[in-house]
PDB file of C-alpha atoms and ligand atoms in Angstrom:
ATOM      1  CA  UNK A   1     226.868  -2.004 -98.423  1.00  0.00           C
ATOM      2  CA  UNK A   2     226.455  -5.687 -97.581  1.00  0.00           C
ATOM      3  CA  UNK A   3     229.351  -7.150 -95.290  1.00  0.00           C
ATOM      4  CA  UNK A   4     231.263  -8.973 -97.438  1.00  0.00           C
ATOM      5  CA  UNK A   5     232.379 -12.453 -96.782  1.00  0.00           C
ATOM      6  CA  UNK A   6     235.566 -12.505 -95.011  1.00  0.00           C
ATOM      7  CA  UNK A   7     234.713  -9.981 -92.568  1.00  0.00           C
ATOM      8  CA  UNK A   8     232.093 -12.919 -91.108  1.00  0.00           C
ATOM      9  CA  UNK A   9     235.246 -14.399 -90.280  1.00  0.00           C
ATOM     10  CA  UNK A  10     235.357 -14.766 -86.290  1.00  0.00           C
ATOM     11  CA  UNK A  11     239.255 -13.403 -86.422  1.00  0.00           C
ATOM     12  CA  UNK A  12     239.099 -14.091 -82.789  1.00  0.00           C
ATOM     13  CA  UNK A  13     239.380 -17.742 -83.332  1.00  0.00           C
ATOM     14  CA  UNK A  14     241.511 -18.053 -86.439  1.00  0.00           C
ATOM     15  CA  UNK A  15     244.739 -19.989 -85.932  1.00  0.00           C
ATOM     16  CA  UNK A  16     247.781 -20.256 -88.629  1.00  0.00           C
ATOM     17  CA  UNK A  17     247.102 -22.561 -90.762  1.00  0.00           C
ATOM     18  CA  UNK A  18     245.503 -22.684 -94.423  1.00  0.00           C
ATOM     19  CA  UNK A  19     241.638 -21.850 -95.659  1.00  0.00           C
ATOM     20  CA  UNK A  20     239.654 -21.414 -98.458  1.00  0.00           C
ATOM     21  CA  UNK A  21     238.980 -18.202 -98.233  1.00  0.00           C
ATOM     22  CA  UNK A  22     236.074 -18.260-101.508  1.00  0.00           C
ATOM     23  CA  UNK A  23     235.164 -20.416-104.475  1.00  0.00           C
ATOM     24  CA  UNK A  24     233.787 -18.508-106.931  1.00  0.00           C
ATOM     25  CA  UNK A  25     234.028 -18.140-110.748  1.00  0.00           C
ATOM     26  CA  UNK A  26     236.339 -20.678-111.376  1.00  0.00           C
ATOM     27  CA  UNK A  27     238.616 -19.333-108.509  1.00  0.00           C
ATOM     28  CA  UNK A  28     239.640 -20.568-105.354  1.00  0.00           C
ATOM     29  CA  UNK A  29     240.850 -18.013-102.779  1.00  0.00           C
ATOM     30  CA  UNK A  30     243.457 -19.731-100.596  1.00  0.00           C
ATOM     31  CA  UNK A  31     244.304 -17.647 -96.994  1.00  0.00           C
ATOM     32  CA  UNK A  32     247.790 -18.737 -95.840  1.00  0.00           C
ATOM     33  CA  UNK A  33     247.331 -17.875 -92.015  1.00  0.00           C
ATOM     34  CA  UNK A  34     250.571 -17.054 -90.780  1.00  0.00           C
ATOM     35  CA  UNK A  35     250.401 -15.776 -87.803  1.00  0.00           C
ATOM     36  CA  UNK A  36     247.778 -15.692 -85.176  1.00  0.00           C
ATOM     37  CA  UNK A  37     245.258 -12.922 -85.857  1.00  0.00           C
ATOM     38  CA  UNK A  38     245.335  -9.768 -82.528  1.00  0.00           C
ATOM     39  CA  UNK A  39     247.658 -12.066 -80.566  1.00  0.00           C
ATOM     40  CA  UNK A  40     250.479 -12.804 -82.417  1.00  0.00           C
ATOM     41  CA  UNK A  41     252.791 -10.192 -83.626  1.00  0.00           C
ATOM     42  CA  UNK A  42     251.735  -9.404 -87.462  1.00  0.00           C
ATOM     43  CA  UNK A  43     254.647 -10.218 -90.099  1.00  0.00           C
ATOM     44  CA  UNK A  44     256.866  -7.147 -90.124  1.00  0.00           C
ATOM     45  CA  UNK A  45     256.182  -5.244 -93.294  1.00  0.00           C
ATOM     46  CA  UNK A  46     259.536  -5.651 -94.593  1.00  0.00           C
ATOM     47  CA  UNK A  47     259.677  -9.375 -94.135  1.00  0.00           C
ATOM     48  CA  UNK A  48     256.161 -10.124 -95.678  1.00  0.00           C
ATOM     49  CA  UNK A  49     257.101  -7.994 -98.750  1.00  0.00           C
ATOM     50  CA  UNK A  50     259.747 -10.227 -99.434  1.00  0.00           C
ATOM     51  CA  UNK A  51     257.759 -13.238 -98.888  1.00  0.00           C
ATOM     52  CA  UNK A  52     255.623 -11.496-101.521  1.00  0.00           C
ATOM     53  CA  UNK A  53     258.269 -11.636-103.829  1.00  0.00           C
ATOM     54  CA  UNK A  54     259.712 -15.427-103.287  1.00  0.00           C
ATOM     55  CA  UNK A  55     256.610 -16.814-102.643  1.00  0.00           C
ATOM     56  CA  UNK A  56     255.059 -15.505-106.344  1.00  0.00           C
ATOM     57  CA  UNK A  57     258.942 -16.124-107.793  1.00  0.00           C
ATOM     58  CA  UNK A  58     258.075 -20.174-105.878  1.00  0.00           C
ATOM     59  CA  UNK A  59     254.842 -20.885-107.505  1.00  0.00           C
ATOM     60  CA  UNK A  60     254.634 -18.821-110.629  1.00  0.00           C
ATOM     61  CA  UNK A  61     258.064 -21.308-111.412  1.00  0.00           C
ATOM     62  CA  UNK A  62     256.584 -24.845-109.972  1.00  0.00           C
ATOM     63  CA  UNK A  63     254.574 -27.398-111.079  1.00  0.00           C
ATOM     64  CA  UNK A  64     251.095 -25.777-110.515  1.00  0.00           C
ATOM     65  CA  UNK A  65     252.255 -22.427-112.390  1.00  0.00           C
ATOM     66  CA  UNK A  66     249.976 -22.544-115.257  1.00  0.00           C
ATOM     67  CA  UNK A  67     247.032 -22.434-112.246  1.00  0.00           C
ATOM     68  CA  UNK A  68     248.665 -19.552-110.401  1.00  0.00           C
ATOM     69  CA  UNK A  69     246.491 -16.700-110.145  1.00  0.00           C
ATOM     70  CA  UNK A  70     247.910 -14.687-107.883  1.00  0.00           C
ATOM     71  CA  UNK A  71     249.978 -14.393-104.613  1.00  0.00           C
ATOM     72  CA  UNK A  72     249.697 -11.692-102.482  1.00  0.00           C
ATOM     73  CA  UNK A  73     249.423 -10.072 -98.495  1.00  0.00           C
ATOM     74  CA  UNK A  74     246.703  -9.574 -96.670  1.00  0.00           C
ATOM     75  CA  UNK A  75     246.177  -5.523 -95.203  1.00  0.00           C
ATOM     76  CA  UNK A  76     246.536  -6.984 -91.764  1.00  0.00           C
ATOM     77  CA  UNK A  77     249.658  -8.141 -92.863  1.00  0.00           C
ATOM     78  CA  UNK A  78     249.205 -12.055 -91.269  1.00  0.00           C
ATOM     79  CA  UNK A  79     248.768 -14.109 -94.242  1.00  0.00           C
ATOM     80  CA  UNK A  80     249.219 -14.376 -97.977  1.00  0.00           C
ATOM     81  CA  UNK A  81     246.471 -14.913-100.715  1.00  0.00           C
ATOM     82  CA  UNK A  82     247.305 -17.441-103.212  1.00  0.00           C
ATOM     83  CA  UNK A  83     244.579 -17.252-105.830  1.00  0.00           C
ATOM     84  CA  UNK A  84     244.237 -20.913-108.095  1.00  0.00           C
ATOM     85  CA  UNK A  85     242.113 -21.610-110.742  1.00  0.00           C
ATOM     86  CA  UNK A  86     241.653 -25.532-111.393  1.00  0.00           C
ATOM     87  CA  UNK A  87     240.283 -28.011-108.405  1.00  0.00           C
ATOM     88  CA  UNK A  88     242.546 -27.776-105.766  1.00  0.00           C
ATOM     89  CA  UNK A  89     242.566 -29.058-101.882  1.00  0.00           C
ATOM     90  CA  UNK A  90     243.213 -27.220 -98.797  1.00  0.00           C
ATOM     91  CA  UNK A  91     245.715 -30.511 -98.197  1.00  0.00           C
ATOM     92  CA  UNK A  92     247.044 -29.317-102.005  1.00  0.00           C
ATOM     93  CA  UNK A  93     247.802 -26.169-100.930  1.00  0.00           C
ATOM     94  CA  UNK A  94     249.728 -27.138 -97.795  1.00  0.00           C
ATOM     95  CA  UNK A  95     251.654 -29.756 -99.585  1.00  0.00           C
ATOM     96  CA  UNK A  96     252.659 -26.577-102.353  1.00  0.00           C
ATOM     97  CA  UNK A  97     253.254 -24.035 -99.479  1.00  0.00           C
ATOM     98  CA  UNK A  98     255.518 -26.432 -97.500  1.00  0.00           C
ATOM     99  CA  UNK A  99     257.385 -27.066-100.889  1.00  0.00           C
ATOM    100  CA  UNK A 100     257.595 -23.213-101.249  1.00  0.00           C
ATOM    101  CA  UNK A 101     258.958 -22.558 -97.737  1.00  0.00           C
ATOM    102  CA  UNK A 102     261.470 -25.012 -97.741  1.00  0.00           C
ATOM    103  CA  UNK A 103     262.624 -23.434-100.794  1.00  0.00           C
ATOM    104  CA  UNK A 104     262.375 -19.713 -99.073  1.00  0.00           C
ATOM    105  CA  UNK A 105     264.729 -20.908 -96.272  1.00  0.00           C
ATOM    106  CA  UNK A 106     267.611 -21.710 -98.407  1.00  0.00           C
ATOM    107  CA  UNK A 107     267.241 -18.701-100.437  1.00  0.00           C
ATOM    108  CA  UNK A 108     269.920 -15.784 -99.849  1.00  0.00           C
ATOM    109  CA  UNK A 109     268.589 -13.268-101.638  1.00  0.00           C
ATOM    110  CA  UNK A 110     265.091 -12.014-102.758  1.00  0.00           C
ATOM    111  CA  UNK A 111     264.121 -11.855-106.142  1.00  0.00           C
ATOM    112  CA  UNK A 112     263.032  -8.323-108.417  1.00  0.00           C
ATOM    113  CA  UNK A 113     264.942  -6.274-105.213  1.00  0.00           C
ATOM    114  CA  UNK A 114     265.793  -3.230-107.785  1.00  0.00           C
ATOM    115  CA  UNK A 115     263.993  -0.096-108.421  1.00  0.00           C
ATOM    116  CA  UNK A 116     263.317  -1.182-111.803  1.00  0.00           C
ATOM    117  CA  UNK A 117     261.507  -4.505-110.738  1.00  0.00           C
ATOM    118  CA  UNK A 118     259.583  -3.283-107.558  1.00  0.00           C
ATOM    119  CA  UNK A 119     257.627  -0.393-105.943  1.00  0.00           C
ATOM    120  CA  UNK A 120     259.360  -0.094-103.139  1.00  0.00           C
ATOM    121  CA  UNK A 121     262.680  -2.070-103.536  1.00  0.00           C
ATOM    122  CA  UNK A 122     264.202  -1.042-100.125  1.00  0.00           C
ATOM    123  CA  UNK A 123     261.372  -2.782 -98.141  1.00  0.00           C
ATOM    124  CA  UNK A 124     263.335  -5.910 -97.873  1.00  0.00           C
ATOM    125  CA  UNK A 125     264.165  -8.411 -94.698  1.00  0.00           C
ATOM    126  CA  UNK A 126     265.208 -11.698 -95.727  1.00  0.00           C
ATOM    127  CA  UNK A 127     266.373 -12.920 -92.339  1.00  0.00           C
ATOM    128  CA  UNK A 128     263.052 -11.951 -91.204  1.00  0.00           C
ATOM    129  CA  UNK A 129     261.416 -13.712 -93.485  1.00  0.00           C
ATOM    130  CA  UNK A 130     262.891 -16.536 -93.352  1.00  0.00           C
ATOM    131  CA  UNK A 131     262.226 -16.426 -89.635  1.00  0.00           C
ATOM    132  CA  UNK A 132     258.708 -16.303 -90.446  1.00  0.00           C
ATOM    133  CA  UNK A 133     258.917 -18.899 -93.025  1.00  0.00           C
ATOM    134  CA  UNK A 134     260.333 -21.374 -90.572  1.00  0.00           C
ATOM    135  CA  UNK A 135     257.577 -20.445 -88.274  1.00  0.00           C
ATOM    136  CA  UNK A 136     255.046 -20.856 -90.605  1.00  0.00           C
ATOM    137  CA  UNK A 137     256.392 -24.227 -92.060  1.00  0.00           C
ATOM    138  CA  UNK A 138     256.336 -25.747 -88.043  1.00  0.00           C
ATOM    139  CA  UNK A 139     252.548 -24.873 -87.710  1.00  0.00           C
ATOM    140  CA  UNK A 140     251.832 -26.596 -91.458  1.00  0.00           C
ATOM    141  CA  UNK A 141     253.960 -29.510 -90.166  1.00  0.00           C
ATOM    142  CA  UNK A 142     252.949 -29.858 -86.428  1.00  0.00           C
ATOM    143  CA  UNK A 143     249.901 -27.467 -85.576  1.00  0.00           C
ATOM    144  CA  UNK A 144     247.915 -27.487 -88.651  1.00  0.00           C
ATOM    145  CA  UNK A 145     244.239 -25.871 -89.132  1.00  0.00           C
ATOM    146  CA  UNK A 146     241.695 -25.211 -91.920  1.00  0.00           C
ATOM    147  CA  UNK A 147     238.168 -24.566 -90.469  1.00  0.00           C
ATOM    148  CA  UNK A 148     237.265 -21.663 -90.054  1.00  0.00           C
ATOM    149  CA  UNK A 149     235.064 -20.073 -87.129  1.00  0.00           C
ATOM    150  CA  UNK A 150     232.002 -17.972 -88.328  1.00  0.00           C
ATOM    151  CA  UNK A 151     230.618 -15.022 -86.470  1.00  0.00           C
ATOM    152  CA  UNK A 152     227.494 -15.598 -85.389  1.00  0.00           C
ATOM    153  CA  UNK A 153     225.359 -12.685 -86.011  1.00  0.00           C
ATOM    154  CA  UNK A 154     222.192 -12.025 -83.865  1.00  0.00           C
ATOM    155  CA  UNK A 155     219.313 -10.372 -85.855  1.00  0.00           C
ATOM    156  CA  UNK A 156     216.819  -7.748 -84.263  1.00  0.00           C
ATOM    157  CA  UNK A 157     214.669 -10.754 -83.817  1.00  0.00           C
ATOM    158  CA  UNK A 158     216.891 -12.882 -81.826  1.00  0.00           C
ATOM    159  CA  UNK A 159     217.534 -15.565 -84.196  1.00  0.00           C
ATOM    160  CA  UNK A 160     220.726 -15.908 -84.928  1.00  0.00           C
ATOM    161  CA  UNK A 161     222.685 -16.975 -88.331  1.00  0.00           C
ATOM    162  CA  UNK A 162     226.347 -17.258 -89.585  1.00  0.00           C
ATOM    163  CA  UNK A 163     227.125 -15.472 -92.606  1.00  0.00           C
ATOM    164  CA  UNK A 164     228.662 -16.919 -95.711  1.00  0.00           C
TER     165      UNK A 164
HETATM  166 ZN1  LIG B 201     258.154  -5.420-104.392  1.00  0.00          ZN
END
């Protein structure tokens, strides 16, 4: 099994912020840092499911929706995927994402919140959220990144090489 490409992410050195995660077939792979990888808190499960469900309600509704691949958490449970077809910017995406957590703050209630509509429809924190959101939107605003750091990766022969 080969690593694959996000794992040559140095997560050490990864900051909130927004990346391209990939390019490939068509597809661009945005990674919506949110909070700081093993030193901030992670987003509270509860609070990034209902991001989930107002940030995919946000864009699958605005001006870009017909582009909208998908929107979903990360495992590690600090950031969001938003998946795009079409050419779009890192600067794009932040200018959408502010838009869409601007929005999120004066929601008061989250979308799809009934057994019918989701998979686990208890799993719900709105303040929390919205807490997060306002975090989140501060860093885009004030403390904004989008390089990432790659691991550098030593080989048996000493040379080294980053990944990806
Ligand atoms: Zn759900």
């Amino acid at each position: 099994m080969e690593v694959i490409a996000s794992f040559t992410i140095d997560h050490t050195r990864l900051k909130p912020g927004i990346y391209v995660s990939r390019v490939d077939k068509g597809f661009t792979t945005f990674d919506l840092r949110i909070t700081e990888p093993n030193k901030e808190p992670a987003v509270a499960p509860a609070a990034m499911h209902s991001m989930e469900h107002l940030m995919a309600t946000w864009f699958r509704n605005s001006s870009v929706k017909d582009d909208v691949v998908y929107v979903g958490p990360m495992g590690c449970m600090t950031g969001m995927y938003v998946i795009m077809t079409g050419s779009y910017t890192v600067e794009d995406m932040r200018r959408l994402t502010i838009e869409c957590l601007r929005w999120i703050l004066e929601q008061t209630e989250v979308p799809a919140t009934t057994p019918e509509t989701c998979g686990n429809y208890l799993l719900h924190d709105l303040p929390e959220c919205k807490r997060e959101a306002a975090r989140y939107m501060d860093r885009l605003l004030n403390d904004f990144h989008s390089e990432y750091s790659k691991l550098q990766v030593v080989l048996e022969d000493g040379k080294t090489f980053a990944d990806a």
